[in-house]
Amino acid sequence: TPASHLRDMEDELEFKSKQLQNSETTQTRLEAELIKRDGELEKIESLDVKISMELQQVETKMRQYEQDMAVKYDLVDNMRSKGEAR
């Protein structure tokens, strides 16, 4: 009957409207999640740059300390040699 056909179409329309609403809600949630993850990725990348710079500074200081120690030990050896020569 036309009345039952109309009711079926209304039910289908209501079902599809709910599906559309659920899809839109999901899309909104996923877009917000993407924005959040992009922000986290940006922080991680800037942290990576900062860590790399700090590592370079530490390596430079380490080389300087090694050089300072080598020079000072050479001085100690020279002084020891002079002391033994006396």
C-alpha positions as CSV (number, residue, x, y, z in Angstrom):
1,T,0.0,0.0,0.0
2,P,1.1,3.6,-0.6
3,A,0.9,4.4,3.2
4,S,3.3,1.5,4.1
5,H,5.6,2.4,1.2
6,L,5.7,6.0,2.5
7,R,6.4,4.8,6.0
8,D,9.3,2.6,4.7
9,M,10.8,5.6,2.9
10,E,10.5,7.8,6.0
11,D,12.2,5.1,8.1
12,E,15.0,4.8,5.5
13,L,15.4,8.6,5.4
14,E,15.6,8.6,9.2
15,F,18.2,5.8,9.2
16,K,20.3,7.5,6.5
17,S,20.1,10.8,8.4
18,K,21.4,9.2,11.5
19,Q,24.2,7.5,9.5
20,L,25.1,10.9,8.0
21,Q,25.1,12.5,11.4
22,N,27.3,9.8,12.8
23,S,29.7,10.1,9.9
24,E,29.9,13.9,10.3
25,T,30.6,13.5,14.1
26,T,33.3,10.9,13.3
27,Q,34.9,13.3,10.7
28,T,34.9,16.2,13.1
29,R,36.5,14.0,15.8
30,L,39.1,12.7,13.4
31,E,40.0,16.2,12.1
32,A,40.4,17.4,15.7
33,E,42.6,14.3,16.4
34,L,44.7,15.1,13.3
35,I,45.3,18.7,14.5
36,K,46.3,17.4,17.9
37,R,48.8,14.9,16.3
38,D,50.2,17.5,14.0
39,G,50.9,19.7,17.0
40,E,52.6,16.7,18.8
41,L,54.7,16.0,15.7
42,E,55.8,19.6,15.6
43,K,56.9,19.5,19.2
44,I,58.8,16.2,18.6
45,E,60.6,17.7,15.6
46,S,61.6,20.8,17.5
47,L,62.8,18.7,20.4
48,D,64.8,16.6,17.9
49,V,66.6,19.7,16.6
50,K,67.2,20.9,20.2
51,I,68.6,17.5,21.3
52,S,70.9,17.4,18.2
53,M,72.2,20.9,19.0
54,E,72.8,20.0,22.6
55,L,74.6,16.8,21.6
56,Q,76.9,18.8,19.3
57,Q,77.7,21.2,22.2
58,V,78.5,18.3,24.5
59,E,80.7,16.7,21.9
60,T,82.6,20.0,21.4
61,K,83.1,20.4,25.1
62,M,84.3,16.8,25.4
63,R,86.9,17.3,22.6
64,Q,88.0,20.5,24.4
65,Y,88.3,18.7,27.7
66,E,90.3,15.8,26.1
67,Q,92.6,18.4,24.5
68,D,93.0,20.3,27.8
69,M,93.8,17.0,29.6
70,A,96.4,16.0,27.0
71,V,98.1,19.4,27.2
72,K,98.1,19.3,31.0
73,Y,99.5,15.7,31.1
74,D,102.2,16.7,28.7
75,L,103.1,19.5,31.1
76,V,103.2,17.1,34.0
77,D,105.4,14.8,32.1
78,N,107.8,17.6,31.1
79,M,107.9,18.8,34.8
80,R,108.6,15.3,35.9
81,S,111.4,14.9,33.4
82,K,112.9,18.2,34.5
83,G,112.7,17.1,38.1
84,E,114.3,13.8,37.5
85,A,117.1,15.5,35.5
86,R,118.1,17.6,38.5
